[in-house]
């Protein structure tokens, strides 16, 4: 199957009074037509900045994409004129943001905000756009969809607002949907509903999905491949099955070990990743995870490892990857 998106050596930095923040440091990955890629990692690892860079939504200043290529259907998005990129956003690539209340305009009706994209990208008139907006709200399971078009964002619950954002994202039938932690602020039941909704719509519409999250449980239900990010780098990439069965990077082991399990005895302690995330301004020459790693050696602190294959479709950036082979991430204290 052909690649829909190819990210090559993407680098994004923020120029601040304290120094240069290296938010994304040369990441590369591919996404096939109709596939789902999960990007996981803790807060501040560069997940959101990486996809905002793909969409060219980095505020300049202080941010700047300083290197790399982003090919979408053969076109390098980083070289498109601003007007060309505006036609790509929404029409071909759509994004659902983490907090819908800050993404929706509080003084405009839901119907107006959905219709705006339809009139801009699809050339619809008011009547056509309103009918299509009602169809989209019904598609994302909002009851009495046609009657809710004249309501304002504050009249919807958090889960309903996120459904509205998904409806807006799907309004122009994009080839790629980017979801940036869309379930973070929702309770567990609503989270599950949103995940199932995206799965159903993805199968129905045949679009590709990039799902950004810190929750590996969500990725297990949704994605085929997983990219694990840490301190602006990709430190492991594999299929979902391979990553869960045989994680090789110590950070991935820690992430999986911190997940609670239903088959554990009451009172079993979760595994934690010790220490704090690194400062992205003052970077050491070695592996950024070394200060928190149980497997580190002097070599780890001197030189940054590159991604290397450890199996079919499985890559890891770790000097001590031979020591992590066969380690079970779910071992508890």
mmCIF file of C-alpha atoms in Angstrom:
data_model
loop_
_atom_site.group_PDB
_atom_site.id
_atom_site.type_symbol
_atom_site.label_atom_id
_atom_site.label_comp_id
_atom_site.label_asym_id
_atom_site.label_seq_id
_atom_site.Cartn_x
_atom_site.Cartn_y
_atom_site.Cartn_z
ATOM 1 C CA UNK A 1 0.000 0.000 0.000
ATOM 2 C CA UNK A 2 1.264 3.491 -0.910
ATOM 3 C CA UNK A 3 2.429 5.965 1.691
ATOM 4 C CA UNK A 4 0.053 8.859 2.257
ATOM 5 C CA UNK A 5 2.445 10.777 4.515
ATOM 6 C CA UNK A 6 6.241 10.655 4.729
ATOM 7 C CA UNK A 7 7.982 12.666 7.448
ATOM 8 C CA UNK A 8 11.739 12.951 7.002
ATOM 9 C CA UNK A 9 14.170 14.397 9.576
ATOM 10 C CA UNK A 10 11.640 16.932 10.877
ATOM 11 C CA UNK A 11 13.168 19.510 13.238
ATOM 12 C CA UNK A 12 11.282 22.232 15.096
ATOM 13 C CA UNK A 13 12.730 24.699 17.577
ATOM 14 C CA UNK A 14 11.470 27.550 19.742
ATOM 15 C CA UNK A 15 13.675 30.601 20.223
ATOM 16 C CA UNK A 16 13.147 31.956 23.732
ATOM 17 C CA UNK A 17 14.901 34.363 26.094
ATOM 18 C CA UNK A 18 16.344 31.384 27.972
ATOM 19 C CA UNK A 19 17.706 29.727 24.842
ATOM 20 C CA UNK A 20 16.699 27.476 21.961
ATOM 21 C CA UNK A 21 14.150 24.786 22.839
ATOM 22 C CA UNK A 22 14.759 21.697 20.692
ATOM 23 C CA UNK A 23 11.157 20.480 20.635
ATOM 24 C CA UNK A 24 11.432 18.058 17.701
ATOM 25 C CA UNK A 25 14.865 16.732 16.804
ATOM 26 C CA UNK A 26 14.957 14.977 13.464
ATOM 27 C CA UNK A 27 12.053 12.515 13.514
ATOM 28 C CA UNK A 28 11.046 10.343 10.533
ATOM 29 C CA UNK A 29 8.074 8.038 9.955
ATOM 30 C CA UNK A 30 5.621 6.903 7.254
ATOM 31 C CA UNK A 31 1.841 6.560 7.237
ATOM 32 C CA UNK A 32 0.008 4.452 4.671
ATOM 33 C CA UNK A 33 -3.396 5.174 3.129
ATOM 34 C CA UNK A 34 -6.171 4.198 5.537
ATOM 35 C CA UNK A 35 -3.769 3.196 8.344
ATOM 36 C CA UNK A 36 -3.688 4.383 11.960
ATOM 37 C CA UNK A 37 -0.446 5.472 13.627
ATOM 38 C CA UNK A 38 -0.190 6.093 17.358
ATOM 39 C CA UNK A 39 2.313 8.620 18.721
ATOM 40 C CA UNK A 40 2.869 8.196 22.453
ATOM 41 C CA UNK A 41 5.012 9.732 25.154
ATOM 42 C CA UNK A 42 4.813 11.874 28.272
ATOM 43 C CA UNK A 43 3.920 15.562 28.293
ATOM 44 C CA UNK A 44 6.592 17.748 26.710
ATOM 45 C CA UNK A 45 8.125 15.027 24.552
ATOM 46 C CA UNK A 46 7.247 16.755 21.263
ATOM 47 C CA UNK A 47 4.148 14.793 20.179
ATOM 48 C CA UNK A 48 1.869 17.772 19.590
ATOM 49 C CA UNK A 49 4.606 20.015 18.191
ATOM 50 C CA UNK A 50 5.498 17.339 15.628
ATOM 51 C CA UNK A 51 1.988 17.188 14.148
ATOM 52 C CA UNK A 52 1.496 20.962 14.392
ATOM 53 C CA UNK A 53 4.683 21.159 12.306
ATOM 54 C CA UNK A 54 3.151 18.783 9.743
ATOM 55 C CA UNK A 55 0.127 21.114 9.590
ATOM 56 C CA UNK A 56 2.420 24.185 9.571
ATOM 57 C CA UNK A 57 0.624 25.635 12.570
ATOM 58 C CA UNK A 58 3.755 26.548 14.550
ATOM 59 C CA UNK A 59 3.631 30.201 15.614
ATOM 60 C CA UNK A 60 6.620 32.068 14.160
ATOM 61 C CA UNK A 61 7.976 33.658 16.331
ATOM 62 C CA UNK A 62 8.911 32.034 18.662
ATOM 63 C CA UNK A 63 8.708 28.664 16.873
ATOM 64 C CA UNK A 64 10.302 27.658 13.597
ATOM 65 C CA UNK A 65 10.561 24.487 11.510
ATOM 66 C CA UNK A 66 14.314 24.483 10.950
ATOM 67 C CA UNK A 67 14.730 21.341 8.875
ATOM 68 C CA UNK A 68 13.217 18.277 7.301
ATOM 69 C CA UNK A 69 10.599 17.326 4.729
ATOM 70 C CA UNK A 70 6.919 16.398 5.017
ATOM 71 C CA UNK A 71 5.619 14.685 1.892
ATOM 72 C CA UNK A 72 1.848 14.363 1.582
ATOM 73 C CA UNK A 73 0.875 12.540 -1.604
ATOM 74 C CA UNK A 74 4.229 13.481 -3.083
ATOM 75 C CA UNK A 75 4.112 17.202 -2.215
ATOM 76 C CA UNK A 76 6.453 18.652 0.389
ATOM 77 C CA UNK A 77 4.071 20.571 2.670
ATOM 78 C CA UNK A 78 6.945 22.620 4.071
ATOM 79 C CA UNK A 79 7.589 24.132 0.629
ATOM 80 C CA UNK A 80 3.989 25.031 -0.252
ATOM 81 C CA UNK A 81 2.923 28.668 -0.350
ATOM 82 C CA UNK A 82 0.688 29.792 2.512
ATOM 83 C CA UNK A 83 -2.363 29.940 0.240
ATOM 84 C CA UNK A 84 -1.739 26.388 -1.029
ATOM 85 C CA UNK A 85 -1.339 25.142 2.545
ATOM 86 C CA UNK A 86 -4.665 26.712 3.549
ATOM 87 C CA UNK A 87 -6.366 24.545 0.926
ATOM 88 C CA UNK A 88 -4.644 21.433 2.327
ATOM 89 C CA UNK A 89 -5.758 22.102 5.914
ATOM 90 C CA UNK A 90 -9.320 21.002 6.487
ATOM 91 C CA UNK A 91 -9.842 19.727 2.957
ATOM 92 C CA UNK A 92 -7.110 17.053 2.834
ATOM 93 C CA UNK A 93 -5.683 16.973 6.364
ATOM 94 C CA UNK A 94 -7.906 17.727 9.355
ATOM 95 C CA UNK A 95 -7.059 18.003 13.034
ATOM 96 C CA UNK A 96 -8.981 17.480 16.263
ATOM 97 C CA UNK A 97 -7.414 19.349 19.163
ATOM 98 C CA UNK A 98 -7.085 18.355 22.800
ATOM 99 C CA UNK A 99 -9.488 20.880 24.353
ATOM 100 C CA UNK A 100 -12.570 21.582 22.221
ATOM 101 C CA UNK A 101 -13.726 24.567 24.278
ATOM 102 C CA UNK A 102 -10.602 26.505 23.273
ATOM 103 C CA UNK A 103 -10.906 25.382 19.634
ATOM 104 C CA UNK A 104 -14.560 26.350 19.205
ATOM 105 C CA UNK A 105 -15.494 30.026 19.034
ATOM 106 C CA UNK A 106 -17.761 30.642 22.059
ATOM 107 C CA UNK A 107 -19.748 33.449 20.381
ATOM 108 C CA UNK A 108 -20.575 31.600 17.138
ATOM 109 C CA UNK A 109 -23.132 28.822 16.770
ATOM 110 C CA UNK A 110 -22.008 25.271 16.135
ATOM 111 C CA UNK A 111 -23.771 25.303 12.768
ATOM 112 C CA UNK A 112 -21.961 28.460 11.637
ATOM 113 C CA UNK A 113 -18.562 26.984 12.522
ATOM 114 C CA UNK A 114 -19.176 23.717 10.663
ATOM 115 C CA UNK A 115 -20.728 25.483 7.655
ATOM 116 C CA UNK A 116 -17.753 27.839 7.345
ATOM 117 C CA UNK A 117 -15.409 25.042 6.254
ATOM 118 C CA UNK A 118 -18.005 23.575 3.887
ATOM 119 C CA UNK A 119 -18.509 26.900 2.126
ATOM 120 C CA UNK A 120 -14.768 27.607 1.960
ATOM 121 C CA UNK A 121 -13.516 24.201 0.759
ATOM 122 C CA UNK A 122 -16.595 22.690 -0.901
ATOM 123 C CA UNK A 123 -18.148 25.812 -2.423
ATOM 124 C CA UNK A 124 -21.583 25.096 -0.885
ATOM 125 C CA UNK A 125 -24.269 27.704 -0.427
ATOM 126 C CA UNK A 126 -25.951 28.314 2.949
ATOM 127 C CA UNK A 127 -28.745 25.788 2.415
ATOM 128 C CA UNK A 128 -26.414 23.015 1.209
ATOM 129 C CA UNK A 129 -23.908 23.683 3.987
ATOM 130 C CA UNK A 130 -26.603 23.623 6.689
ATOM 131 C CA UNK A 131 -27.996 20.296 5.445
ATOM 132 C CA UNK A 132 -24.503 18.804 5.325
ATOM 133 C CA UNK A 133 -23.697 20.151 8.824
ATOM 134 C CA UNK A 134 -26.790 18.418 10.205
ATOM 135 C CA UNK A 135 -25.708 15.168 8.502
ATOM 136 C CA UNK A 136 -22.261 15.450 10.069
ATOM 137 C CA UNK A 137 -23.642 15.993 13.570
ATOM 138 C CA UNK A 138 -25.888 12.969 13.120
ATOM 139 C CA UNK A 139 -22.871 10.963 11.904
ATOM 140 C CA UNK A 140 -21.088 11.601 15.200
ATOM 141 C CA UNK A 141 -24.170 10.560 17.188
ATOM 142 C CA UNK A 142 -25.456 13.934 18.390
ATOM 143 C CA UNK A 143 -29.227 13.598 18.997
ATOM 144 C CA UNK A 144 -31.619 15.968 17.205
ATOM 145 C CA UNK A 145 -28.717 17.143 15.064
ATOM 146 C CA UNK A 146 -30.621 19.626 12.917
ATOM 147 C CA UNK A 147 -32.033 21.363 15.998
ATOM 148 C CA UNK A 148 -28.598 21.703 17.636
ATOM 149 C CA UNK A 149 -27.028 23.698 14.782
ATOM 150 C CA UNK A 150 -28.149 26.998 16.334
ATOM 151 C CA UNK A 151 -26.757 26.154 19.773
ATOM 152 C CA UNK A 152 -23.517 27.616 21.122
ATOM 153 C CA UNK A 153 -20.526 25.583 22.412
ATOM 154 C CA UNK A 154 -21.361 26.188 26.091
ATOM 155 C CA UNK A 155 -24.674 24.382 25.557
ATOM 156 C CA UNK A 156 -22.841 21.106 24.846
ATOM 157 C CA UNK A 157 -21.087 18.785 27.297
ATOM 158 C CA UNK A 158 -17.351 18.088 26.969
ATOM 159 C CA UNK A 159 -17.921 14.834 25.112
ATOM 160 C CA UNK A 160 -20.486 16.432 22.808
ATOM 161 C CA UNK A 161 -18.106 19.313 22.018
ATOM 162 C CA UNK A 162 -15.435 16.808 21.072
ATOM 163 C CA UNK A 163 -17.953 15.104 18.760
ATOM 164 C CA UNK A 164 -18.620 18.503 17.185
ATOM 165 C CA UNK A 165 -14.875 18.932 16.608
ATOM 166 C CA UNK A 166 -14.750 15.514 14.934
ATOM 167 C CA UNK A 167 -17.733 16.466 12.758
ATOM 168 C CA UNK A 168 -15.942 19.671 11.729
ATOM 169 C CA UNK A 169 -12.770 17.740 10.958
ATOM 170 C CA UNK A 170 -14.660 15.265 8.761
ATOM 171 C CA UNK A 171 -16.735 17.925 6.992
ATOM 172 C CA UNK A 172 -14.598 17.915 3.841
ATOM 173 C CA UNK A 173 -13.826 14.156 3.839
ATOM 174 C CA UNK A 174 -10.071 14.489 4.514
ATOM 175 C CA UNK A 175 -7.606 11.739 3.674
ATOM 176 C CA UNK A 176 -5.835 12.170 7.031
ATOM 177 C CA UNK A 177 -7.290 12.911 10.464
ATOM 178 C CA UNK A 178 -4.872 14.012 13.192
ATOM 179 C CA UNK A 179 -6.278 13.625 16.715
ATOM 180 C CA UNK A 180 -4.199 15.379 19.384
ATOM 181 C CA UNK A 181 -5.155 13.734 22.701
ATOM 182 C CA UNK A 182 -8.883 14.240 22.021
ATOM 183 C CA UNK A 183 -10.005 12.199 25.047
ATOM 184 C CA UNK A 184 -7.708 13.656 27.728
ATOM 185 C CA UNK A 185 -10.289 15.845 29.508
ATOM 186 C CA UNK A 186 -13.130 13.307 29.282
ATOM 187 C CA UNK A 187 -14.214 10.606 31.703
ATOM 188 C CA UNK A 188 -13.411 6.984 30.909
ATOM 189 C CA UNK A 189 -16.843 6.102 29.519
ATOM 190 C CA UNK A 190 -16.878 9.055 27.124
ATOM 191 C CA UNK A 191 -13.259 8.337 26.148
ATOM 192 C CA UNK A 192 -14.253 4.843 25.049
ATOM 193 C CA UNK A 193 -17.180 6.237 23.042
ATOM 194 C CA UNK A 194 -14.951 8.735 21.220
ATOM 195 C CA UNK A 195 -12.376 6.030 20.383
ATOM 196 C CA UNK A 196 -15.070 3.712 19.033
ATOM 197 C CA UNK A 197 -16.578 6.594 17.061
ATOM 198 C CA UNK A 198 -13.247 7.374 15.373
ATOM 199 C CA UNK A 199 -12.706 3.667 14.621
ATOM 200 C CA UNK A 200 -16.148 3.399 13.025
ATOM 201 C CA UNK A 201 -15.736 6.559 10.964
ATOM 202 C CA UNK A 202 -12.253 5.544 9.882
ATOM 203 C CA UNK A 203 -13.543 2.197 8.594
ATOM 204 C CA UNK A 204 -16.528 3.880 6.923
ATOM 205 C CA UNK A 205 -14.624 6.720 5.253
ATOM 206 C CA UNK A 206 -11.288 4.967 4.630
ATOM 207 C CA UNK A 207 -9.191 7.806 6.042
ATOM 208 C CA UNK A 208 -5.809 7.503 7.718
ATOM 209 C CA UNK A 209 -5.453 8.552 11.373
ATOM 210 C CA UNK A 210 -2.611 9.839 13.540
ATOM 211 C CA UNK A 211 -3.659 9.511 17.197
ATOM 212 C CA UNK A 212 -1.521 11.336 19.773
ATOM 213 C CA UNK A 213 -1.813 10.248 23.383
ATOM 214 C CA UNK A 214 0.033 9.377 26.572
ATOM 215 C CA UNK A 215 -2.396 6.466 27.106
ATOM 216 C CA UNK A 216 -1.037 3.223 25.669
ATOM 217 C CA UNK A 217 -4.359 1.535 26.454
ATOM 218 C CA UNK A 218 -6.112 3.691 23.839
ATOM 219 C CA UNK A 219 -3.442 2.920 21.236
ATOM 220 C CA UNK A 220 -3.912 -0.824 21.730
ATOM 221 C CA UNK A 221 -7.545 -0.519 20.629
ATOM 222 C CA UNK A 222 -7.014 1.806 17.706
ATOM 223 C CA UNK A 223 -3.620 1.779 15.969
ATOM 224 C CA UNK A 224 -1.598 -0.682 13.905
ATOM 225 C CA UNK A 225 1.783 0.969 14.459
ATOM 226 C CA UNK A 226 3.203 2.959 17.366
ATOM 227 C CA UNK A 227 5.871 5.651 17.537
ATOM 228 C CA UNK A 228 7.286 6.310 21.027
ATOM 229 C CA UNK A 229 8.740 9.803 21.503
ATOM 230 C CA UNK A 230 11.019 11.110 24.217
ATOM 231 C CA UNK A 231 12.635 14.574 24.457
ATOM 232 C CA UNK A 232 11.910 15.362 20.813
ATOM 233 C CA UNK A 233 13.258 12.061 19.446
ATOM 234 C CA UNK A 234 11.639 8.860 18.264
ATOM 235 C CA UNK A 235 13.166 6.227 20.537
ATOM 236 C CA UNK A 236 11.119 3.204 19.412
ATOM 237 C CA UNK A 237 8.779 2.282 16.564
ATOM 238 C CA UNK A 238 6.951 -1.013 16.014
ATOM 239 C CA UNK A 239 3.608 -2.619 15.312
ATOM 240 C CA UNK A 240 1.194 -2.552 18.244
ATOM 241 C CA UNK A 241 1.506 -6.314 18.769
ATOM 242 C CA UNK A 242 5.304 -6.230 18.673
ATOM 243 C CA UNK A 243 5.607 -3.236 20.978
ATOM 244 C CA UNK A 244 3.339 -4.714 23.637
ATOM 245 C CA UNK A 245 4.829 -8.206 23.371
ATOM 246 C CA UNK A 246 8.498 -7.231 23.125
ATOM 247 C CA UNK A 247 9.308 -3.586 24.016
ATOM 248 C CA UNK A 248 13.036 -2.915 23.804
ATOM 249 C CA UNK A 249 13.659 0.663 24.945
ATOM 250 C CA UNK A 250 13.836 1.166 28.743
ATOM 251 C CA UNK A 251 11.447 4.122 28.473
ATOM 252 C CA UNK A 252 8.858 2.001 26.636
ATOM 253 C CA UNK A 253 9.265 -0.672 29.295
ATOM 254 C CA UNK A 254 8.498 1.962 31.922
ATOM 255 C CA UNK A 255 5.425 3.244 30.083
ATOM 256 C CA UNK A 256 3.967 -0.235 29.689
ATOM 257 C CA UNK A 257 4.878 -1.169 33.240
ATOM 258 C CA UNK A 258 2.944 1.794 34.597
ATOM 259 C CA UNK A 259 -0.352 0.496 33.158
ATOM 260 C CA UNK A 260 -2.685 -1.114 35.720
ATOM 261 C CA UNK A 261 -3.762 -4.692 34.945
ATOM 262 C CA UNK A 262 -6.986 -6.505 35.747
ATOM 263 C CA UNK A 263 -5.201 -9.806 36.412
ATOM 264 C CA UNK A 264 -3.043 -8.449 39.267
ATOM 265 C CA UNK A 265 -3.519 -9.058 42.947
ATOM 266 C CA UNK A 266 -4.924 -6.139 44.973
ATOM 267 C CA UNK A 267 -2.234 -3.829 46.308
ATOM 268 C CA UNK A 268 0.283 -4.584 43.542
ATOM 269 C CA UNK A 269 2.501 -1.559 42.951
ATOM 270 C CA UNK A 270 2.769 0.013 39.514
ATOM 271 C CA UNK A 271 6.180 0.454 37.923
ATOM 272 C CA UNK A 272 7.242 4.110 37.694
ATOM 273 C CA UNK A 273 9.796 5.910 35.537
ATOM 274 C CA UNK A 274 12.090 7.646 38.015
ATOM 275 C CA UNK A 275 13.406 11.177 37.605
ATOM 276 C CA UNK A 276 12.177 14.143 35.580
ATOM 277 C CA UNK A 277 11.946 14.846 31.831
ATOM 278 C CA UNK A 278 15.082 16.509 30.432
ATOM 279 C CA UNK A 279 15.588 20.203 29.763
ATOM 280 C CA UNK A 280 15.175 20.680 26.009
ATOM 281 C CA UNK A 281 17.360 23.807 26.055
ATOM 282 C CA UNK A 282 20.496 22.391 27.670
ATOM 283 C CA UNK A 283 20.938 19.042 25.933
ATOM 284 C CA UNK A 284 23.655 16.528 26.682
ATOM 285 C CA UNK A 285 25.474 14.815 23.782
ATOM 286 C CA UNK A 286 24.235 11.392 24.901
ATOM 287 C CA UNK A 287 20.894 9.631 25.146
ATOM 288 C CA UNK A 288 18.321 12.008 26.691
ATOM 289 C CA UNK A 289 16.837 9.154 28.729
ATOM 290 C CA UNK A 290 20.187 8.186 30.291
ATOM 291 C CA UNK A 291 19.687 10.076 33.621
ATOM 292 C CA UNK A 292 16.476 8.080 34.262
ATOM 293 C CA UNK A 293 17.605 4.744 32.819
ATOM 294 C CA UNK A 294 18.349 1.581 34.834
ATOM 295 C CA UNK A 295 20.499 0.184 32.010
ATOM 296 C CA UNK A 296 22.737 3.190 31.255
ATOM 297 C CA UNK A 297 26.499 2.968 30.727
ATOM 298 C CA UNK A 298 29.154 5.644 30.154
ATOM 299 C CA UNK A 299 28.626 5.266 26.405
ATOM 300 C CA UNK A 300 24.962 6.250 26.826
ATOM 301 C CA UNK A 301 25.984 9.592 28.354
ATOM 302 C CA UNK A 302 28.513 10.356 25.603
ATOM 303 C CA UNK A 303 26.678 9.586 22.349
ATOM 304 C CA UNK A 304 23.082 9.648 21.127
ATOM 305 C CA UNK A 305 22.021 6.246 19.707
ATOM 306 C CA UNK A 306 20.327 6.038 16.310
ATOM 307 C CA UNK A 307 17.223 4.018 15.486
ATOM 308 C CA UNK A 308 18.272 0.492 14.514
ATOM 309 C CA UNK A 309 16.224 -2.528 13.509
ATOM 310 C CA UNK A 310 15.737 -5.229 16.157
ATOM 311 C CA UNK A 311 13.115 -7.152 14.191
ATOM 312 C CA UNK A 312 10.829 -6.873 11.188
ATOM 313 C CA UNK A 313 9.325 -3.380 11.310
ATOM 314 C CA UNK A 314 10.714 -2.827 14.827
ATOM 315 C CA UNK A 315 13.312 -0.108 15.491
ATOM 316 C CA UNK A 316 14.813 1.130 18.735
ATOM 317 C CA UNK A 317 17.370 3.821 19.661
ATOM 318 C CA UNK A 318 19.291 2.324 22.586
ATOM 319 C CA UNK A 319 22.926 1.317 23.105
ATOM 320 C CA UNK A 320 21.895 -1.365 25.607
ATOM 321 C CA UNK A 321 19.032 -2.917 23.606
ATOM 322 C CA UNK A 322 20.573 -6.379 23.941
ATOM 323 C CA UNK A 323 20.018 -6.194 27.722
ATOM 324 C CA UNK A 324 16.322 -5.362 27.365
ATOM 325 C CA UNK A 325 15.544 -8.348 25.138
ATOM 326 C CA UNK A 326 13.097 -10.633 26.907
ATOM 327 C CA UNK A 327 12.459 -8.215 29.777
ATOM 328 C CA UNK A 328 8.787 -8.226 30.758
ATOM 329 C CA UNK A 329 7.348 -4.708 31.086
ATOM 330 C CA UNK A 330 4.676 -5.872 33.521
ATOM 331 C CA UNK A 331 7.028 -7.150 36.228
ATOM 332 C CA UNK A 332 5.988 -5.484 39.480
ATOM 333 C CA UNK A 333 7.879 -4.844 42.663
#
